[in-house]
Amino acid sequence: MTEPDAELLRTRGLRVTQGRLAVLGVLDRLPHADADGVHRALADDGAETSVQSVHNVLGDLTAAGIVRRFEPARSAARYERRIGDNHHHAVCSSCGRVDDVDCVVGEAPCMHADAPAGFTVQAAEVTFVGLCADCAPAT
Amino acid sequence: MTEPDAELLRTRGLRVTQGRLAVLGVLDRLPHADADGVHRALADDGAETSVQSVHNVLGDLTAAGIVRRFEPARSAARYERRIGDNHHHAVCSSCGRVDDVDCVVGEAPCMHADAPAGFTVQAAEVTFVGLCADCAPAT
DNA sequence: TCGCTTGATTTGATCGATTCACGATAAGCG
DNA sequence: CGCTTATCGTGAATCGATCAAATCAAGCGA
């Protein structure tokens, strides 16, 4: 089979290494994993690597624009592969679960806000904090 | 003169102490200061306090609902006194400057997104990342 | 007004996440 | 196949924030 991830890495000028492919594979299964989560997933797969290396790989992938880094308040940085579309996140304040949210406005969500004079908006980070279905209090 | 801040503290069931009044005063001058910024501002005023105490005070004020804590990506936690209205923030990715942004939608900004089934939205955190007027590249 | 009770502050240690520095390793090219 | 250089792995170090125990003072009642 062809390796689309490998091709993707080459396109961005990055070398194709086993560690990077493994991290990308983990992010396919865990779409909102943090650095420690990626490391644990790799360890479960039998790969021996260090948390620092995971940080290193994630940093490279982020710099190359292959993954996106976002930091929910009160949580470690998380990484995801969904880029290009500017979607939001719903974070459960009870269990920490993260879900994607597509804004109905479309690609440029909430960009219609009154930005300060001269401010150039590069990206909008929108996070909804609340309770997911599993953690919703019994009514 | 009366001390509205002191009255505010009593209303929330907190004791009125010099440290808390000082922190609130700093947040009036620096509307988006982080813990270290508050500590430095207090030091400039001649007050002798530790960074840990500032964290403690800010934590108390946050728990009491007097100040709001928000954490821009790639930055330390910041605190502000503007609460009640649900405004957003514009963060300059170059100089780190933070400005308030009033969303045109009103009090419940961007709440019209498609939340996951069963998800109860408690709060929406919206952050615009970009370049402020001072840091905008010369065109 | 004085003293007591309890909350608040201080100090120092500690933790978690991330970054930095450098030697070891392997990817990719000729 | 061998070289060059980006990448990985190991360890230490940093930064922000939290925790725990001892000291201190705000605000109550006598």
Short mmCIF file of C-alpha atoms (C1' of nucleotides) in Angstrom, two decimals:
data_model
loop_
_atom_site.label_atom_id
_atom_site.label_comp_id
_atom_site.label_asym_id
_atom_site.label_seq_id
_atom_site.Cartn_x
_atom_site.Cartn_y
_atom_site.Cartn_z
CA MET A 1 0.00 0.00 0.00
CA THR A 2 1.07 3.56 -0.45
CA GLU A 3 1.79 5.65 2.59
CA PRO A 4 -0.09 8.93 2.39
CA ASP A 5 1.44 10.04 5.67
CA ALA A 6 4.93 9.46 4.32
CA GLU A 7 4.11 11.45 1.24
CA LEU A 8 2.67 14.19 3.42
CA LEU A 9 5.85 14.43 5.43
CA ARG A 10 8.01 14.64 2.31
CA THR A 11 5.80 17.36 0.91
CA ARG A 12 6.50 19.48 3.95
CA GLY A 13 10.22 18.89 3.76
CA LEU A 14 10.37 16.53 6.70
CA ARG A 15 12.13 13.20 6.70
CA VAL A 16 9.99 10.12 6.93
CA THR A 17 10.79 8.39 10.18
CA GLN A 18 9.12 5.61 12.05
CA GLY A 19 8.42 7.83 15.04
CA ARG A 20 6.60 10.46 13.02
CA LEU A 21 4.48 7.90 11.21
CA ALA A 22 3.65 6.28 14.53
CA VAL A 23 2.58 9.59 16.06
CA LEU A 24 0.39 10.37 13.06
CA GLY A 25 -1.15 6.92 13.37
CA VAL A 26 -1.95 7.53 17.02
CA LEU A 27 -3.58 10.86 16.20
CA ASP A 28 -5.84 9.02 13.76
CA ARG A 29 -7.11 6.84 16.58
CA LEU A 30 -7.04 9.53 19.28
CA PRO A 31 -8.04 12.76 17.55
CA HIS A 32 -7.43 14.98 20.58
CA ALA A 33 -4.55 13.37 22.40
CA ASP A 34 -2.09 15.30 24.51
CA ALA A 35 1.62 14.58 24.51
CA ASP A 36 1.37 12.11 27.34
CA GLY A 37 -1.57 10.35 25.72
CA VAL A 38 0.39 9.89 22.52
CA HIS A 39 3.31 8.54 24.47
CA ARG A 40 1.13 6.03 26.30
CA ALA A 41 -0.53 4.91 23.08
CA LEU A 42 2.88 4.34 21.54
CA ALA A 43 3.99 2.39 24.58
CA ASP A 44 0.90 0.19 24.29
CA ASP A 45 1.87 -0.56 20.72
CA GLY A 46 5.23 -1.76 21.92
CA ALA A 47 7.13 1.24 20.61
CA GLU A 48 9.86 2.41 22.95
CA THR A 49 10.14 6.14 22.99
CA SER A 50 10.35 8.91 25.50
CA VAL A 51 7.90 11.66 26.33
CA GLN A 52 10.49 14.19 25.25
CA SER A 53 10.75 12.61 21.83
CA VAL A 54 7.00 12.76 21.48
CA HIS A 55 7.14 16.45 22.31
CA ASN A 56 9.86 16.83 19.74
CA VAL A 57 7.88 15.07 17.02
CA LEU A 58 4.68 16.92 17.84
CA GLY A 59 6.57 20.20 17.77
CA ASP A 60 8.00 19.41 14.35
CA LEU A 61 4.64 18.35 12.96
CA THR A 62 3.02 21.48 14.36
CA ALA A 63 5.69 23.73 12.88
CA ALA A 64 5.22 22.00 9.53
CA GLY A 65 1.49 22.60 9.66
CA ILE A 66 0.57 18.91 9.65
CA VAL A 67 -1.03 18.90 13.08
CA ARG A 68 -2.67 21.65 15.07
CA ARG A 69 -1.94 22.38 18.69
CA PHE A 70 -4.61 23.74 20.96
CA GLU A 71 -4.68 24.23 24.69
CA PRO A 72 -7.95 23.95 26.54
CA ALA A 73 -7.86 25.89 29.77
CA ARG A 74 -6.77 23.88 32.77
CA SER A 75 -5.42 21.12 30.57
CA ALA A 76 -2.24 20.08 28.85
CA ALA A 77 -1.72 20.96 25.20
CA ARG A 78 -3.58 18.71 22.79
CA TYR A 79 -2.91 17.92 19.17
CA GLU A 80 -5.19 17.05 16.28
CA ARG A 81 -4.90 16.27 12.57
CA ARG A 82 -7.98 18.14 11.47
CA ILE A 83 -6.59 21.28 9.95
CA GLY A 84 -7.73 23.51 7.17
CA ASP A 85 -11.27 23.64 8.40
CA ASN A 86 -11.56 25.98 11.33
CA HIS A 87 -13.64 23.95 13.71
CA HIS A 88 -14.11 24.39 17.44
CA HIS A 89 -13.94 22.16 20.48
CA ALA A 90 -16.30 21.17 23.23
CA VAL A 91 -14.50 20.27 26.44
CA CYS A 92 -16.27 18.49 29.26
CA SER A 93 -15.32 20.20 32.50
CA SER A 94 -16.00 16.99 34.39
CA CYS A 95 -14.25 14.19 32.49
CA GLY A 96 -12.02 16.20 30.18
CA ARG A 97 -13.43 14.64 27.04
CA VAL A 98 -12.98 16.72 23.90
CA ASP A 99 -15.28 16.69 20.88
CA ASP A 100 -15.14 18.56 17.61
CA VAL A 101 -17.74 21.16 16.87
CA ASP A 102 -18.46 22.50 13.42
CA CYS A 103 -19.51 26.11 13.58
CA VAL A 104 -22.59 26.80 11.53
CA VAL A 105 -21.05 29.98 10.22
CA GLY A 106 -18.71 27.95 8.08
CA GLU A 107 -15.01 28.23 7.54
CA ALA A 108 -14.42 31.52 9.30
CA PRO A 109 -16.29 31.14 12.56
CA CYS A 110 -17.15 34.15 14.58
CA MET A 111 -14.75 36.27 12.57
CA HIS A 112 -17.39 38.95 12.45
CA ALA A 113 -16.44 40.21 15.88
CA ASP A 114 -15.28 43.77 16.32
CA ALA A 115 -11.54 43.34 16.38
CA PRO A 116 -9.44 46.19 17.74
CA ALA A 117 -8.36 48.76 15.19
CA GLY A 118 -5.53 47.45 13.09
CA PHE A 119 -5.72 43.94 14.46
CA THR A 120 -5.21 41.23 11.86
CA VAL A 121 -6.98 38.01 12.79
CA GLN A 122 -4.92 34.96 11.90
CA ALA A 123 -6.92 32.31 13.67
CA ALA A 124 -9.85 32.00 16.01
CA GLU A 125 -9.76 29.59 18.91
CA VAL A 126 -13.20 28.74 20.18
CA THR A 127 -13.72 26.39 23.07
CA PHE A 128 -17.02 25.47 24.65
CA VAL A 129 -16.79 24.37 28.24
CA GLY A 130 -19.63 22.37 29.67
CA LEU A 131 -20.83 18.92 30.56
CA CYS A 132 -20.91 16.05 28.09
CA ALA A 133 -23.84 13.65 27.88
CA ASP A 134 -22.18 11.11 30.19
CA CYS A 135 -21.37 13.68 32.87
CA ALA A 136 -24.62 15.62 32.72
CA PRO A 137 -26.12 15.72 36.21
CA ALA A 138 -29.25 13.66 36.71
CA THR A 139 -32.24 15.93 36.53
CA MET B 1 -14.30 57.56 50.40
CA THR B 2 -16.13 54.30 50.41
CA GLU B 3 -14.37 51.23 49.19
CA PRO B 4 -16.48 49.47 46.58
CA ASP B 5 -13.89 46.70 46.33
CA ALA B 6 -14.12 46.07 50.06
CA GLU B 7 -17.87 45.90 49.86
CA LEU B 8 -17.57 43.52 46.90
CA LEU B 9 -15.34 41.20 48.89
CA ARG B 10 -17.71 41.14 51.86
CA THR B 11 -20.64 40.42 49.58
CA ARG B 12 -18.90 37.29 48.39
CA GLY B 13 -18.07 36.18 51.89
CA LEU B 14 -14.39 37.01 51.69
CA ARG B 15 -12.50 38.94 54.28
CA VAL B 16 -11.22 42.34 53.32
CA THR B 17 -7.45 42.24 53.34
CA GLN B 18 -4.83 44.60 52.06
CA GLY B 19 -3.47 42.04 49.65
CA ARG B 20 -6.80 41.42 47.97
CA LEU B 21 -7.54 45.11 47.62
CA ALA B 22 -4.08 45.63 46.16
CA VAL B 23 -4.56 42.85 43.62
CA LEU B 24 -7.93 44.25 42.57
CA GLY B 25 -6.32 47.66 42.19
CA VAL B 26 -3.64 46.23 39.96
CA LEU B 27 -6.25 44.52 37.79
CA ASP B 28 -7.91 47.89 37.31
CA ARG B 29 -4.70 49.24 35.83
CA LEU B 30 -3.68 46.05 34.04
CA PRO B 31 -6.88 44.45 32.81
CA HIS B 32 -5.21 41.29 31.49
CA ALA B 33 -2.31 40.67 33.82
CA ASP B 34 -0.94 37.25 34.59
CA ALA B 35 0.14 36.19 38.07
CA ASP B 36 3.69 37.33 37.53
CA GLY B 37 2.54 40.64 36.12
CA VAL B 38 0.41 41.29 39.18
CA HIS B 39 3.32 40.41 41.41
CA ARG B 40 5.64 42.80 39.60
CA ALA B 41 3.08 45.59 39.71
CA LEU B 42 2.72 45.09 43.46
CA ALA B 43 6.47 45.11 43.88
CA ASP B 44 6.66 48.40 41.98
CA ASP B 45 4.15 49.84 44.43
CA GLY B 46 6.45 48.91 47.28
CA ALA B 47 4.29 46.05 48.49
CA GLU B 48 6.26 43.04 49.60
CA THR B 49 4.59 39.85 48.65
CA SER B 50 5.45 36.58 47.03
CA VAL B 51 4.34 35.12 43.74
CA GLN B 52 2.71 32.27 45.61
CA SER B 53 0.58 34.68 47.62
CA VAL B 54 -0.52 36.35 44.42
CA HIS B 55 -1.55 32.96 43.06
CA ASN B 56 -3.42 32.32 46.26
CA VAL B 57 -5.29 35.63 46.15
CA LEU B 58 -6.11 35.26 42.46
CA GLY B 59 -7.36 31.76 43.11
CA ASP B 60 -9.64 32.98 45.89
CA LEU B 61 -10.98 35.84 43.79
CA THR B 62 -11.57 33.48 40.88
CA ALA B 63 -13.40 30.97 43.06
CA ALA B 64 -15.54 33.79 44.44
CA GLY B 65 -16.45 34.92 40.94
CA ILE B 66 -14.87 38.36 41.31
CA VAL B 67 -12.23 37.86 38.64
CA ARG B 68 -12.15 35.62 35.62
CA ARG B 69 -9.24 33.43 34.68
CA PHE B 70 -8.46 32.69 31.06
CA GLU B 71 -5.50 31.03 29.46
CA PRO B 72 -4.44 32.09 25.99
CA ALA B 73 -2.50 29.39 24.21
CA ARG B 74 1.24 29.56 24.69
CA SER B 75 0.87 31.91 27.61
CA ALA B 76 0.50 31.88 31.36
CA ALA B 77 -2.94 32.20 32.88
CA ARG B 78 -4.30 35.73 32.86
CA TYR B 79 -6.92 37.37 35.04
CA GLU B 80 -9.45 40.11 34.40
CA ARG B 81 -12.20 41.90 36.29
CA ARG B 82 -14.64 42.13 33.42
CA ILE B 83 -17.15 39.44 34.19
CA GLY B 84 -20.82 39.08 33.56
CA ASP B 85 -20.54 40.11 29.97
CA ASN B 86 -19.17 37.31 27.87
CA HIS B 87 -16.58 39.07 25.81
CA HIS B 88 -13.67 37.63 23.86
CA HIS B 89 -9.98 38.33 23.60
CA ALA B 90 -7.61 39.26 20.83
CA VAL B 91 -4.06 38.09 21.48
CA CYS B 92 -1.15 39.41 19.46
CA SER B 93 1.04 36.47 18.53
CA SER B 94 4.02 38.78 18.26
CA CYS B 95 4.04 40.93 21.38
CA GLY B 96 1.53 39.05 23.53
CA ARG B 97 -0.70 42.06 23.98
CA VAL B 98 -4.30 41.22 24.88
CA ASP B 99 -7.35 43.29 24.01
CA ASP B 100 -11.00 42.83 24.76
CA VAL B 101 -13.37 42.10 21.94
CA ASP B 102 -17.13 42.51 22.18
CA CYS B 103 -18.88 39.93 20.07
CA VAL B 104 -21.62 41.42 17.95
CA VAL B 105 -23.87 38.50 18.77
CA GLY B 106 -24.32 39.81 22.28
CA GLU B 107 -24.12 38.10 25.59
CA ALA B 108 -24.03 34.51 24.37
CA PRO B 109 -21.38 34.59 21.69
CA CYS B 110 -21.28 31.88 19.10
CA MET B 111 -23.53 29.69 21.19
CA HIS B 112 -25.37 28.75 18.03
CA ALA B 113 -22.77 26.13 17.17
CA ASP B 114 -23.80 22.51 16.82
CA ALA B 115 -22.79 21.08 20.15
CA PRO B 116 -22.51 17.31 20.47
CA ALA B 117 -25.66 15.51 21.49
CA GLY B 118 -26.33 15.99 25.18
CA PHE B 119 -23.59 18.52 25.68
CA THR B 120 -24.52 21.35 28.03
CA VAL B 121 -22.61 24.52 27.24
CA GLN B 122 -21.57 26.37 30.38
CA ALA B 123 -19.23 28.93 28.89
CA ALA B 124 -17.61 29.79 25.60
CA GLU B 125 -13.99 30.80 25.40
CA VAL B 126 -13.18 32.67 22.23
CA THR B 127 -9.69 33.87 21.45
CA PHE B 128 -8.55 35.59 18.29
CA VAL B 129 -4.89 35.16 17.50
CA GLY B 130 -3.28 37.61 15.14
CA LEU B 131 -1.14 40.69 14.89
CA CYS B 132 -1.95 43.91 16.68
CA ALA B 133 -1.60 47.29 15.01
CA ASP B 134 1.90 47.85 16.40
CA CYS B 135 3.18 44.46 15.25
CA ALA B 136 1.49 44.39 11.85
CA PRO B 137 4.16 43.87 9.21
CA ALA B 138 4.90 46.87 7.05
CA THR B 139 3.08 46.46 3.79
"C1'" DT C 1 -12.15 48.19 73.63
"C1'" DC C 2 -9.96 43.52 74.18
"C1'" DG C 3 -9.27 38.91 73.15
"C1'" DC C 4 -10.59 34.85 70.63
"C1'" DT C 5 -11.63 32.10 66.47
"C1'" DT C 6 -11.04 31.21 62.01
"C1'" DG C 7 -9.73 32.55 57.67
"C1'" DA C 8 -5.67 34.49 55.18
"C1'" DT C 9 -0.82 34.89 54.30
"C1'" DT C 10 3.87 33.33 54.19
"C1'" DT C 11 7.43 30.24 53.30
"C1'" DG C 12 9.34 26.34 51.26
"C1'" DA C 13 8.90 22.18 49.05
"C1'" DT C 14 6.86 19.82 45.21
"C1'" DC C 15 4.70 18.68 40.84
"C1'" DG C 16 3.49 18.48 35.95
"C1'" DA C 17 4.24 19.98 31.38
"C1'" DT C 18 7.44 21.57 28.42
"C1'" DT C 19 11.92 23.01 26.68
"C1'" DC C 20 16.98 22.96 26.12
"C1'" DA C 21 21.52 20.78 25.20
"C1'" DC C 22 24.19 17.25 23.34
"C1'" DG C 23 25.74 12.73 22.00
"C1'" DA C 24 23.96 8.70 19.30
"C1'" DT C 25 21.41 7.22 15.33
"C1'" DA C 26 19.45 6.69 10.91
"C1'" DA C 27 17.19 8.86 6.58
"C1'" DG C 28 18.19 10.18 2.09
"C1'" DC C 29 21.35 11.60 -1.33
"C1'" DG C 30 25.26 10.88 -4.40
"C1'" DC D 1 27.86 1.72 -0.20
"C1'" DG D 2 29.19 5.62 2.40
"C1'" DC D 3 28.65 10.37 3.70
"C1'" DT D 4 26.03 14.33 5.41
"C1'" DT D 5 22.70 16.02 8.22
"C1'" DA D 6 18.30 15.91 10.16
"C1'" DT D 7 16.27 13.38 13.83
"C1'" DC D 8 16.03 10.63 18.16
"C1'" DG D 9 17.08 9.67 22.88
"C1'" DT D 10 18.79 10.82 27.34
"C1'" DG D 11 19.27 13.93 30.97
"C1'" DA D 12 19.03 18.20 33.12
"C1'" DA D 13 16.71 22.56 33.58
"C1'" DT D 14 12.89 25.89 33.34
"C1'" DC D 15 8.40 27.79 34.07
"C1'" DG D 16 3.99 28.09 35.96
"C1'" DA D 17 1.23 26.50 39.37
"C1'" DT D 18 -0.08 23.78 43.52
"C1'" DC D 19 0.30 21.78 48.18
"C1'" DA D 20 1.37 21.73 53.27
"C1'" DA D 21 2.40 23.57 57.52
"C1'" DA D 22 3.37 27.49 60.50
"C1'" DT D 23 2.45 32.37 61.37
"C1'" DC D 24 -0.52 36.32 61.30
"C1'" DA D 25 -4.52 39.26 61.28
"C1'" DA D 26 -9.72 40.33 60.13
"C1'" DG D 27 -13.84 40.50 62.30
"C1'" DC D 28 -16.79 38.59 65.62
"C1'" DG D 29 -18.53 38.63 70.44
"C1'" DA D 30 -17.87 39.71 75.45
#
